[in-house]
């Protein structure tokens, strides 16, 4: 079985696409030699195909006195043809001699380094002959053959990134480029959890407050806001912009924290989820890529939905205190890391006073939209839906919804004057069920979906299981296809609920915890009407909000 190093040499030897080899070799030289970072690759076009040119690449080392040029010539010629390519009349060495002779007319002291790259290994006689010919023309020669290229690809983080990109060989050492690629994937994954149109999102004072904390060098910021006020949306929007500006960062789901004893372990597990072959200390290494100007940004979300939110909040606060304490040493780089974590006020109330003070000292506390923000949010969604709406009507809708970001997001801007904060959620649920019923082509009517959701809601209530696994739901409704099939259709639609995780750990999740609570409240209300409400549900403190909604409904 070939090792990754054997694979590199074999893959290089087999490269028949000259353009791809030139791109790979040029990228290697730019990383291996700082003076080649501004190398001009003249031998290739925008499509990555070789073009007719006497040389493949050239650069002038900045501020060099006397001027020192670097000239590059690439080749994928067979080993038997290398002598002719390098030493033949009018070939690589002669071209280099002609170039430096012309430059020495301008400045007699001009120097030239010729770099020859090949995916072959030249014989020792050819090696000596080429160097001798170069010396006779007062040219410094640097040969990058297959073995040297493979060594760079196999033993440096940047090389392994290029190996993965051009040769499709798994990367084992974390590089900045790989971390940047994972950052972009992470930002997309985070945004996908919101089930919303990013084009509808608006600028908020909250955005400025969080950005100020980041720019102020604060290692950790807890964004303390009630559910549905837009904290996750704000963080996702910030993170997407952060990554698009060539910064690095990671979205860390709460479950990644549960089994981690340190922050580096949590980051490490996430990196391995994206790139399983990475070395074990990738989490610690990731932090070293952050700088004061461009720190590593970690978004920890959503601990509030986890089984033990207070414990995770305590753990995160302890880690941040450790990071802050260790930052006092000259060797550490405290400002190279930023952590953002959204927190519900009720989660904050569950932790000890000493920890709560730490969290509050690092917190941005915010609420619903301001009047102006709410109007802009309503107008934004109306514009996307192509619904004409005056600013006055938008203001009326925003006021009726209490400037609530979630309600504004799910309410239709064309709703009539009867719009109210209490009617939006039930209306939204009914609309999504009607849409799912219409798309199921008559398999299930709206009543089937209401029944299935109601049965599921009741099981969630009596079992005190707000995040049931799909295999648990299958067990609850064994052989009851009239419940399971509508639920499957609803999860496929993804507007009310969906499945998170892989096949082994699939979890049934509502679009938002407030959507879930509204579904639970409807189920409670129906049981109350039938006088079939067990005492254990009535006495459960956590269901106070749901019970209140049921009574109000």
PDB file of C-alpha atoms in Angstrom, residues 151-431:
ATOM      1  CA  UNK A 151       9.816  16.471  -0.249  1.00  0.00           C
ATOM      2  CA  UNK A 152       8.300  19.973  -0.058  1.00  0.00           C
ATOM      3  CA  UNK A 153       4.810  18.611  -0.741  1.00  0.00           C
ATOM      4  CA  UNK A 154       5.114  15.918   1.924  1.00  0.00           C
ATOM      5  CA  UNK A 155       6.897  17.708   4.775  1.00  0.00           C
ATOM      6  CA  UNK A 156       5.540  21.256   4.922  1.00  0.00           C
ATOM      7  CA  UNK A 157       1.992  22.421   5.736  1.00  0.00           C
ATOM      8  CA  UNK A 158       1.870  24.627   2.623  1.00  0.00           C
ATOM      9  CA  UNK A 159       3.218  21.763   0.543  1.00  0.00           C
ATOM     10  CA  UNK A 160       0.562  19.386   1.813  1.00  0.00           C
ATOM     11  CA  UNK A 161      -2.102  21.927   0.912  1.00  0.00           C
ATOM     12  CA  UNK A 162      -0.737  22.118  -2.645  1.00  0.00           C
ATOM     13  CA  UNK A 163      -0.462  18.330  -2.732  1.00  0.00           C
ATOM     14  CA  UNK A 164      -4.146  18.091  -1.829  1.00  0.00           C
ATOM     15  CA  UNK A 165      -5.156  20.783  -4.328  1.00  0.00           C
ATOM     16  CA  UNK A 166      -3.196  19.557  -7.346  1.00  0.00           C
ATOM     17  CA  UNK A 167      -2.643  15.849  -6.679  1.00  0.00           C
ATOM     18  CA  UNK A 168      -5.762  15.074  -4.611  1.00  0.00           C
ATOM     19  CA  UNK A 169      -3.723  13.494  -1.800  1.00  0.00           C
ATOM     20  CA  UNK A 170      -5.099  13.876   1.740  1.00  0.00           C
ATOM     21  CA  UNK A 171      -3.591  16.637   3.834  1.00  0.00           C
ATOM     22  CA  UNK A 172      -2.181  15.622   7.229  1.00  0.00           C
ATOM     23  CA  UNK A 173      -0.644  18.882   8.426  1.00  0.00           C
ATOM     24  CA  UNK A 174      -2.831  21.924   8.938  1.00  0.00           C
ATOM     25  CA  UNK A 175      -1.917  24.894   6.754  1.00  0.00           C
ATOM     26  CA  UNK A 176      -3.363  28.378   6.552  1.00  0.00           C
ATOM     27  CA  UNK A 177      -4.861  27.612   3.141  1.00  0.00           C
ATOM     28  CA  UNK A 178      -6.634  24.501   4.399  1.00  0.00           C
ATOM     29  CA  UNK A 179      -7.885  26.385   7.465  1.00  0.00           C
ATOM     30  CA  UNK A 180      -9.189  29.132   5.180  1.00  0.00           C
ATOM     31  CA  UNK A 181     -11.005  26.545   3.047  1.00  0.00           C
ATOM     32  CA  UNK A 182     -12.523  24.931   6.150  1.00  0.00           C
ATOM     33  CA  UNK A 183     -13.493  28.414   7.400  1.00  0.00           C
ATOM     34  CA  UNK A 184     -15.492  29.030   4.224  1.00  0.00           C
ATOM     35  CA  UNK A 185     -17.198  25.625   4.508  1.00  0.00           C
ATOM     36  CA  UNK A 186     -17.945  26.303   8.176  1.00  0.00           C
ATOM     37  CA  UNK A 187     -19.519  29.681   7.384  1.00  0.00           C
ATOM     38  CA  UNK A 188     -21.763  28.078   4.761  1.00  0.00           C
ATOM     39  CA  UNK A 189     -22.785  25.316   7.176  1.00  0.00           C
ATOM     40  CA  UNK A 190     -23.606  27.864   9.878  1.00  0.00           C
ATOM     41  CA  UNK A 191     -25.706  29.967   7.524  1.00  0.00           C
ATOM     42  CA  UNK A 192     -27.590  26.865   6.325  1.00  0.00           C
ATOM     43  CA  UNK A 193     -28.890  26.217   9.864  1.00  0.00           C
ATOM     44  CA  UNK A 194     -30.903  29.436   9.818  1.00  0.00           C
ATOM     45  CA  UNK A 195     -33.372  28.389   7.076  1.00  0.00           C
ATOM     46  CA  UNK A 196     -33.732  32.024   6.063  1.00  0.00           C
ATOM     47  CA  UNK A 197     -32.899  34.249   3.119  1.00  0.00           C
ATOM     48  CA  UNK A 198     -29.676  36.171   3.901  1.00  0.00           C
ATOM     49  CA  UNK A 199     -30.737  38.885   1.450  1.00  0.00           C
ATOM     50  CA  UNK A 200     -33.448  39.878   3.917  1.00  0.00           C
ATOM     51  CA  UNK A 201     -31.032  40.596   6.750  1.00  0.00           C
ATOM     52  CA  UNK A 202     -30.437  44.210   7.705  1.00  0.00           C
ATOM     53  CA  UNK A 203     -27.744  46.193   9.496  1.00  0.00           C
ATOM     54  CA  UNK A 204     -28.293  46.574  13.245  1.00  0.00           C
ATOM     55  CA  UNK A 205     -26.738  48.393  16.173  1.00  0.00           C
ATOM     56  CA  UNK A 206     -26.056  44.888  17.489  1.00  0.00           C
ATOM     57  CA  UNK A 207     -23.649  44.316  14.588  1.00  0.00           C
ATOM     58  CA  UNK A 208     -21.653  47.408  15.543  1.00  0.00           C
ATOM     59  CA  UNK A 209     -21.529  46.416  19.215  1.00  0.00           C
ATOM     60  CA  UNK A 210     -20.168  42.937  18.435  1.00  0.00           C
ATOM     61  CA  UNK A 211     -17.669  44.266  15.879  1.00  0.00           C
ATOM     62  CA  UNK A 212     -16.403  46.785  18.427  1.00  0.00           C
ATOM     63  CA  UNK A 213     -15.715  43.966  20.879  1.00  0.00           C
ATOM     64  CA  UNK A 214     -13.761  42.072  18.230  1.00  0.00           C
ATOM     65  CA  UNK A 215     -11.725  45.108  17.208  1.00  0.00           C
ATOM     66  CA  UNK A 216     -11.167  46.036  20.855  1.00  0.00           C
ATOM     67  CA  UNK A 217      -9.095  42.905  21.434  1.00  0.00           C
ATOM     68  CA  UNK A 218     -11.617  41.152  23.693  1.00  0.00           C
ATOM     69  CA  UNK A 219     -10.939  37.419  23.654  1.00  0.00           C
ATOM     70  CA  UNK A 220     -14.536  36.386  24.325  1.00  0.00           C
ATOM     71  CA  UNK A 221     -17.910  38.051  23.908  1.00  0.00           C
ATOM     72  CA  UNK A 222     -21.199  36.595  25.140  1.00  0.00           C
ATOM     73  CA  UNK A 223     -24.151  37.916  23.140  1.00  0.00           C
ATOM     74  CA  UNK A 224     -26.948  37.907  25.718  1.00  0.00           C
ATOM     75  CA  UNK A 225     -30.388  38.144  24.106  1.00  0.00           C
ATOM     76  CA  UNK A 226     -33.766  36.407  24.438  1.00  0.00           C
ATOM     77  CA  UNK A 227     -34.708  33.714  21.966  1.00  0.00           C
ATOM     78  CA  UNK A 228     -35.745  34.915  18.532  1.00  0.00           C
ATOM     79  CA  UNK A 229     -34.140  38.347  18.785  1.00  0.00           C
ATOM     80  CA  UNK A 230     -31.676  37.642  15.970  1.00  0.00           C
ATOM     81  CA  UNK A 231     -28.419  36.888  17.771  1.00  0.00           C
ATOM     82  CA  UNK A 232     -27.621  33.791  15.684  1.00  0.00           C
ATOM     83  CA  UNK A 233     -28.523  35.638  12.492  1.00  0.00           C
ATOM     84  CA  UNK A 234     -26.238  38.510  13.457  1.00  0.00           C
ATOM     85  CA  UNK A 235     -23.362  36.131  14.205  1.00  0.00           C
ATOM     86  CA  UNK A 236     -23.846  34.167  10.997  1.00  0.00           C
ATOM     87  CA  UNK A 237     -23.888  37.376   8.985  1.00  0.00           C
ATOM     88  CA  UNK A 238     -20.753  38.643  10.725  1.00  0.00           C
ATOM     89  CA  UNK A 239     -18.993  35.300  10.253  1.00  0.00           C
ATOM     90  CA  UNK A 240     -19.781  35.116   6.532  1.00  0.00           C
ATOM     91  CA  UNK A 241     -18.386  38.612   6.037  1.00  0.00           C
ATOM     92  CA  UNK A 242     -15.357  37.758   8.167  1.00  0.00           C
ATOM     93  CA  UNK A 243     -14.459  34.744   6.051  1.00  0.00           C
ATOM     94  CA  UNK A 244     -15.183  36.508   2.756  1.00  0.00           C
ATOM     95  CA  UNK A 245     -12.556  39.084   3.754  1.00  0.00           C
ATOM     96  CA  UNK A 246      -9.854  36.362   3.810  1.00  0.00           C
ATOM     97  CA  UNK A 247     -10.009  35.858   7.576  1.00  0.00           C
ATOM     98  CA  UNK A 248     -10.081  32.492   9.342  1.00  0.00           C
ATOM     99  CA  UNK A 249     -12.646  31.149  11.777  1.00  0.00           C
ATOM    100  CA  UNK A 250     -14.879  28.245  12.721  1.00  0.00           C
ATOM    101  CA  UNK A 251     -18.483  27.711  13.705  1.00  0.00           C
ATOM    102  CA  UNK A 252     -18.443  25.341  16.677  1.00  0.00           C
ATOM    103  CA  UNK A 253     -21.794  23.620  17.366  1.00  0.00           C
ATOM    104  CA  UNK A 254     -22.535  23.077  21.040  1.00  0.00           C
ATOM    105  CA  UNK A 255     -22.132  19.301  20.760  1.00  0.00           C
ATOM    106  CA  UNK A 256     -18.453  19.807  19.891  1.00  0.00           C
ATOM    107  CA  UNK A 257     -17.955  21.282  23.378  1.00  0.00           C
ATOM    108  CA  UNK A 258     -19.670  18.515  25.317  1.00  0.00           C
ATOM    109  CA  UNK A 259     -16.839  15.961  25.167  1.00  0.00           C
ATOM    110  CA  UNK A 260     -13.971  18.468  25.014  1.00  0.00           C
ATOM    111  CA  UNK A 261     -11.792  19.217  28.049  1.00  0.00           C
ATOM    112  CA  UNK A 262     -10.128  22.205  26.380  1.00  0.00           C
ATOM    113  CA  UNK A 263     -10.953  24.676  23.662  1.00  0.00           C
ATOM    114  CA  UNK A 264      -8.173  23.222  21.515  1.00  0.00           C
ATOM    115  CA  UNK A 265      -9.816  19.784  21.756  1.00  0.00           C
ATOM    116  CA  UNK A 266     -13.141  21.219  20.606  1.00  0.00           C
ATOM    117  CA  UNK A 267     -11.481  22.916  17.632  1.00  0.00           C
ATOM    118  CA  UNK A 268      -9.491  19.762  16.880  1.00  0.00           C
ATOM    119  CA  UNK A 269     -12.605  17.580  16.718  1.00  0.00           C
ATOM    120  CA  UNK A 270     -14.275  20.025  14.369  1.00  0.00           C
ATOM    121  CA  UNK A 271     -11.259  20.261  12.067  1.00  0.00           C
ATOM    122  CA  UNK A 272     -11.100  16.477  11.856  1.00  0.00           C
ATOM    123  CA  UNK A 273     -14.785  16.393  10.905  1.00  0.00           C
ATOM    124  CA  UNK A 274     -13.859  18.432   7.830  1.00  0.00           C
ATOM    125  CA  UNK A 275     -10.467  16.810   7.165  1.00  0.00           C
ATOM    126  CA  UNK A 276     -10.223  13.392   8.908  1.00  0.00           C
ATOM    127  CA  UNK A 277      -6.551  12.755   8.051  1.00  0.00           C
ATOM    128  CA  UNK A 278      -5.252  15.818   9.910  1.00  0.00           C
ATOM    129  CA  UNK A 279      -2.634  15.445  12.646  1.00  0.00           C
ATOM    130  CA  UNK A 280      -3.918  15.164  16.213  1.00  0.00           C
ATOM    131  CA  UNK A 281      -2.795  18.586  17.444  1.00  0.00           C
ATOM    132  CA  UNK A 282      -4.552  20.505  14.671  1.00  0.00           C
ATOM    133  CA  UNK A 283      -6.748  22.358  17.175  1.00  0.00           C
ATOM    134  CA  UNK A 284      -3.791  23.906  18.974  1.00  0.00           C
ATOM    135  CA  UNK A 285      -2.058  24.604  15.679  1.00  0.00           C
ATOM    136  CA  UNK A 286      -5.112  26.443  14.333  1.00  0.00           C
ATOM    137  CA  UNK A 287      -4.700  29.144  16.970  1.00  0.00           C
ATOM    138  CA  UNK A 288      -1.169  29.886  15.768  1.00  0.00           C
ATOM    139  CA  UNK A 289      -2.510  31.044  12.410  1.00  0.00           C
ATOM    140  CA  UNK A 290      -4.365  33.921  14.060  1.00  0.00           C
ATOM    141  CA  UNK A 291      -2.694  37.311  14.352  1.00  0.00           C
ATOM    142  CA  UNK A 292      -3.487  40.549  16.161  1.00  0.00           C
ATOM    143  CA  UNK A 293      -4.704  42.080  12.893  1.00  0.00           C
ATOM    144  CA  UNK A 294      -6.497  38.938  11.682  1.00  0.00           C
ATOM    145  CA  UNK A 295      -7.435  36.781  14.678  1.00  0.00           C
ATOM    146  CA  UNK A 296      -8.979  33.332  14.562  1.00  0.00           C
ATOM    147  CA  UNK A 297     -12.718  33.803  15.146  1.00  0.00           C
ATOM    148  CA  UNK A 298     -14.707  31.038  16.866  1.00  0.00           C
ATOM    149  CA  UNK A 299     -18.523  31.141  16.909  1.00  0.00           C
ATOM    150  CA  UNK A 300     -19.917  28.819  19.595  1.00  0.00           C
ATOM    151  CA  UNK A 301     -23.587  28.148  18.870  1.00  0.00           C
ATOM    152  CA  UNK A 302     -26.035  27.071  20.202  1.00  0.00           C
ATOM    153  CA  UNK A 303     -25.323  26.046  23.782  1.00  0.00           C
ATOM    154  CA  UNK A 304     -28.836  27.138  24.793  1.00  0.00           C
ATOM    155  CA  UNK A 305     -30.369  24.162  22.990  1.00  0.00           C
ATOM    156  CA  UNK A 306     -27.976  21.625  24.510  1.00  0.00           C
ATOM    157  CA  UNK A 307     -29.078  19.254  27.309  1.00  0.00           C
ATOM    158  CA  UNK A 308     -26.825  21.087  29.810  1.00  0.00           C
ATOM    159  CA  UNK A 309     -26.529  24.707  28.661  1.00  0.00           C
ATOM    160  CA  UNK A 310     -25.403  26.095  32.032  1.00  0.00           C
ATOM    161  CA  UNK A 311     -22.565  23.562  32.269  1.00  0.00           C
ATOM    162  CA  UNK A 312     -21.313  24.453  28.787  1.00  0.00           C
ATOM    163  CA  UNK A 313     -21.525  28.148  29.573  1.00  0.00           C
ATOM    164  CA  UNK A 314     -19.459  27.613  32.736  1.00  0.00           C
ATOM    165  CA  UNK A 315     -16.917  25.600  30.772  1.00  0.00           C
ATOM    166  CA  UNK A 316     -16.598  28.275  28.106  1.00  0.00           C
ATOM    167  CA  UNK A 317     -16.241  31.005  30.725  1.00  0.00           C
ATOM    168  CA  UNK A 318     -13.503  28.998  32.461  1.00  0.00           C
ATOM    169  CA  UNK A 319     -11.643  28.470  29.189  1.00  0.00           C
ATOM    170  CA  UNK A 320     -11.831  32.166  28.357  1.00  0.00           C
ATOM    171  CA  UNK A 321     -10.481  33.041  31.808  1.00  0.00           C
ATOM    172  CA  UNK A 322      -7.583  30.629  31.259  1.00  0.00           C
ATOM    173  CA  UNK A 323      -6.858  32.114  27.854  1.00  0.00           C
ATOM    174  CA  UNK A 324      -7.002  35.622  29.284  1.00  0.00           C
ATOM    175  CA  UNK A 325      -4.704  34.696  32.175  1.00  0.00           C
ATOM    176  CA  UNK A 326      -2.136  32.965  29.971  1.00  0.00           C
ATOM    177  CA  UNK A 327      -2.148  35.952  27.645  1.00  0.00           C
ATOM    178  CA  UNK A 328      -0.170  37.901  30.215  1.00  0.00           C
ATOM    179  CA  UNK A 329       2.947  35.922  29.289  1.00  0.00           C
ATOM    180  CA  UNK A 330       5.132  37.375  26.582  1.00  0.00           C
ATOM    181  CA  UNK A 331       5.127  34.125  24.609  1.00  0.00           C
ATOM    182  CA  UNK A 332       1.366  33.985  24.148  1.00  0.00           C
ATOM    183  CA  UNK A 333      -0.787  35.845  21.662  1.00  0.00           C
ATOM    184  CA  UNK A 334      -4.086  36.596  23.410  1.00  0.00           C
ATOM    185  CA  UNK A 335      -5.309  38.993  20.758  1.00  0.00           C
ATOM    186  CA  UNK A 336      -4.950  36.335  18.035  1.00  0.00           C
ATOM    187  CA  UNK A 337      -8.216  34.691  19.147  1.00  0.00           C
ATOM    188  CA  UNK A 338     -11.837  35.856  19.356  1.00  0.00           C
ATOM    189  CA  UNK A 339     -14.777  33.821  20.672  1.00  0.00           C
ATOM    190  CA  UNK A 340     -18.447  34.775  20.229  1.00  0.00           C
ATOM    191  CA  UNK A 341     -21.213  32.889  22.017  1.00  0.00           C
ATOM    192  CA  UNK A 342     -24.956  33.681  22.043  1.00  0.00           C
ATOM    193  CA  UNK A 343     -26.623  33.164  25.423  1.00  0.00           C
ATOM    194  CA  UNK A 344     -30.225  33.282  26.588  1.00  0.00           C
ATOM    195  CA  UNK A 345     -30.824  35.335  29.759  1.00  0.00           C
ATOM    196  CA  UNK A 346     -32.414  32.287  31.432  1.00  0.00           C
ATOM    197  CA  UNK A 347     -29.247  30.273  30.767  1.00  0.00           C
ATOM    198  CA  UNK A 348     -27.239  33.018  32.433  1.00  0.00           C
ATOM    199  CA  UNK A 349     -29.448  32.749  35.500  1.00  0.00           C
ATOM    200  CA  UNK A 350     -28.603  29.053  35.944  1.00  0.00           C
ATOM    201  CA  UNK A 351     -24.875  29.510  36.569  1.00  0.00           C
ATOM    202  CA  UNK A 352     -23.167  30.419  39.860  1.00  0.00           C
ATOM    203  CA  UNK A 353     -22.856  34.093  40.757  1.00  0.00           C
ATOM    204  CA  UNK A 354     -19.071  34.147  40.376  1.00  0.00           C
ATOM    205  CA  UNK A 355     -19.264  32.743  36.852  1.00  0.00           C
ATOM    206  CA  UNK A 356     -22.176  34.992  35.961  1.00  0.00           C
ATOM    207  CA  UNK A 357     -20.080  38.042  36.824  1.00  0.00           C
ATOM    208  CA  UNK A 358     -17.364  36.855  34.428  1.00  0.00           C
ATOM    209  CA  UNK A 359     -19.907  36.353  31.651  1.00  0.00           C
ATOM    210  CA  UNK A 360     -21.607  39.699  32.245  1.00  0.00           C
ATOM    211  CA  UNK A 361     -18.270  41.503  32.172  1.00  0.00           C
ATOM    212  CA  UNK A 362     -17.717  40.118  28.653  1.00  0.00           C
ATOM    213  CA  UNK A 363     -21.268  40.509  27.393  1.00  0.00           C
ATOM    214  CA  UNK A 364     -23.120  42.450  24.744  1.00  0.00           C
ATOM    215  CA  UNK A 365     -26.732  42.697  25.948  1.00  0.00           C
ATOM    216  CA  UNK A 366     -29.350  43.437  23.323  1.00  0.00           C
ATOM    217  CA  UNK A 367     -33.055  42.991  22.634  1.00  0.00           C
ATOM    218  CA  UNK A 368     -35.490  43.334  19.777  1.00  0.00           C
ATOM    219  CA  UNK A 369     -35.160  45.577  16.741  1.00  0.00           C
ATOM    220  CA  UNK A 370     -35.239  49.320  17.246  1.00  0.00           C
ATOM    221  CA  UNK A 371     -38.199  51.041  15.584  1.00  0.00           C
ATOM    222  CA  UNK A 372     -36.052  52.006  12.598  1.00  0.00           C
ATOM    223  CA  UNK A 373     -34.503  48.529  12.288  1.00  0.00           C
ATOM    224  CA  UNK A 374     -37.908  46.867  12.476  1.00  0.00           C
ATOM    225  CA  UNK A 375     -39.289  49.023   9.659  1.00  0.00           C
ATOM    226  CA  UNK A 376     -36.238  48.285   7.500  1.00  0.00           C
ATOM    227  CA  UNK A 377     -36.627  44.549   8.196  1.00  0.00           C
ATOM    228  CA  UNK A 378     -40.292  44.585   7.140  1.00  0.00           C
ATOM    229  CA  UNK A 379     -39.477  46.567   3.988  1.00  0.00           C
ATOM    230  CA  UNK A 380     -36.607  44.227   3.141  1.00  0.00           C
ATOM    231  CA  UNK A 381     -38.784  41.120   3.275  1.00  0.00           C
ATOM    232  CA  UNK A 382     -41.584  42.834   1.379  1.00  0.00           C
ATOM    233  CA  UNK A 383     -39.146  43.763  -1.385  1.00  0.00           C
ATOM    234  CA  UNK A 384     -37.921  40.175  -1.684  1.00  0.00           C
ATOM    235  CA  UNK A 385     -41.537  38.967  -1.873  1.00  0.00           C
ATOM    236  CA  UNK A 386     -42.229  41.716  -4.469  1.00  0.00           C
ATOM    237  CA  UNK A 387     -45.005  43.117  -2.290  1.00  0.00           C
ATOM    238  CA  UNK A 388     -45.481  46.907  -2.567  1.00  0.00           C
ATOM    239  CA  UNK A 389     -45.374  48.357   0.931  1.00  0.00           C
ATOM    240  CA  UNK A 390     -45.243  51.928   2.148  1.00  0.00           C
ATOM    241  CA  UNK A 391     -42.984  52.928   5.014  1.00  0.00           C
ATOM    242  CA  UNK A 392     -46.075  53.873   7.012  1.00  0.00           C
ATOM    243  CA  UNK A 393     -47.606  50.411   6.553  1.00  0.00           C
ATOM    244  CA  UNK A 394     -44.243  48.805   7.374  1.00  0.00           C
ATOM    245  CA  UNK A 395     -44.160  50.832  10.580  1.00  0.00           C
ATOM    246  CA  UNK A 396     -47.658  49.622  11.480  1.00  0.00           C
ATOM    247  CA  UNK A 397     -46.649  45.975  10.879  1.00  0.00           C
ATOM    248  CA  UNK A 398     -43.465  46.364  12.906  1.00  0.00           C
ATOM    249  CA  UNK A 399     -45.387  47.903  15.807  1.00  0.00           C
ATOM    250  CA  UNK A 400     -48.056  45.186  15.682  1.00  0.00           C
ATOM    251  CA  UNK A 401     -45.315  42.559  15.932  1.00  0.00           C
ATOM    252  CA  UNK A 402     -43.543  44.346  18.770  1.00  0.00           C
ATOM    253  CA  UNK A 403     -40.397  44.867  16.641  1.00  0.00           C
ATOM    254  CA  UNK A 404     -39.809  41.138  17.132  1.00  0.00           C
ATOM    255  CA  UNK A 405     -37.159  39.878  14.625  1.00  0.00           C
ATOM    256  CA  UNK A 406     -38.495  36.305  14.472  1.00  0.00           C
ATOM    257  CA  UNK A 407     -42.128  37.335  13.998  1.00  0.00           C
ATOM    258  CA  UNK A 408     -41.158  39.829  11.312  1.00  0.00           C
ATOM    259  CA  UNK A 409     -39.177  37.073   9.579  1.00  0.00           C
ATOM    260  CA  UNK A 410     -42.073  34.628   9.402  1.00  0.00           C
ATOM    261  CA  UNK A 411     -45.030  37.030   9.002  1.00  0.00           C
ATOM    262  CA  UNK A 412     -46.238  37.834   5.513  1.00  0.00           C
ATOM    263  CA  UNK A 413     -45.919  41.586   4.743  1.00  0.00           C
ATOM    264  CA  UNK A 414     -49.252  41.449   2.903  1.00  0.00           C
ATOM    265  CA  UNK A 415     -51.135  40.439   6.055  1.00  0.00           C
ATOM    266  CA  UNK A 416     -54.161  42.608   6.692  1.00  0.00           C
ATOM    267  CA  UNK A 417     -54.908  44.961   9.573  1.00  0.00           C
ATOM    268  CA  UNK A 418     -55.742  42.016  11.876  1.00  0.00           C
ATOM    269  CA  UNK A 419     -52.026  41.220  12.192  1.00  0.00           C
ATOM    270  CA  UNK A 420     -50.915  40.695  15.797  1.00  0.00           C
ATOM    271  CA  UNK A 421     -47.969  39.215  17.630  1.00  0.00           C
ATOM    272  CA  UNK A 422     -50.093  36.357  18.974  1.00  0.00           C
ATOM    273  CA  UNK A 423     -51.558  35.366  15.614  1.00  0.00           C
ATOM    274  CA  UNK A 424     -48.363  35.234  13.549  1.00  0.00           C
ATOM    275  CA  UNK A 425     -46.962  31.943  14.836  1.00  0.00           C
ATOM    276  CA  UNK A 426     -50.152  29.843  14.539  1.00  0.00           C
ATOM    277  CA  UNK A 427     -50.778  31.361  11.101  1.00  0.00           C
ATOM    278  CA  UNK A 428     -47.227  30.549  10.016  1.00  0.00           C
ATOM    279  CA  UNK A 429     -47.564  26.932  11.181  1.00  0.00           C
ATOM    280  CA  UNK A 430     -50.855  26.523   9.314  1.00  0.00           C
ATOM    281  CA  UNK A 431     -49.395  28.077   6.161  1.00  0.00           C
TER     282      UNK A 431
END
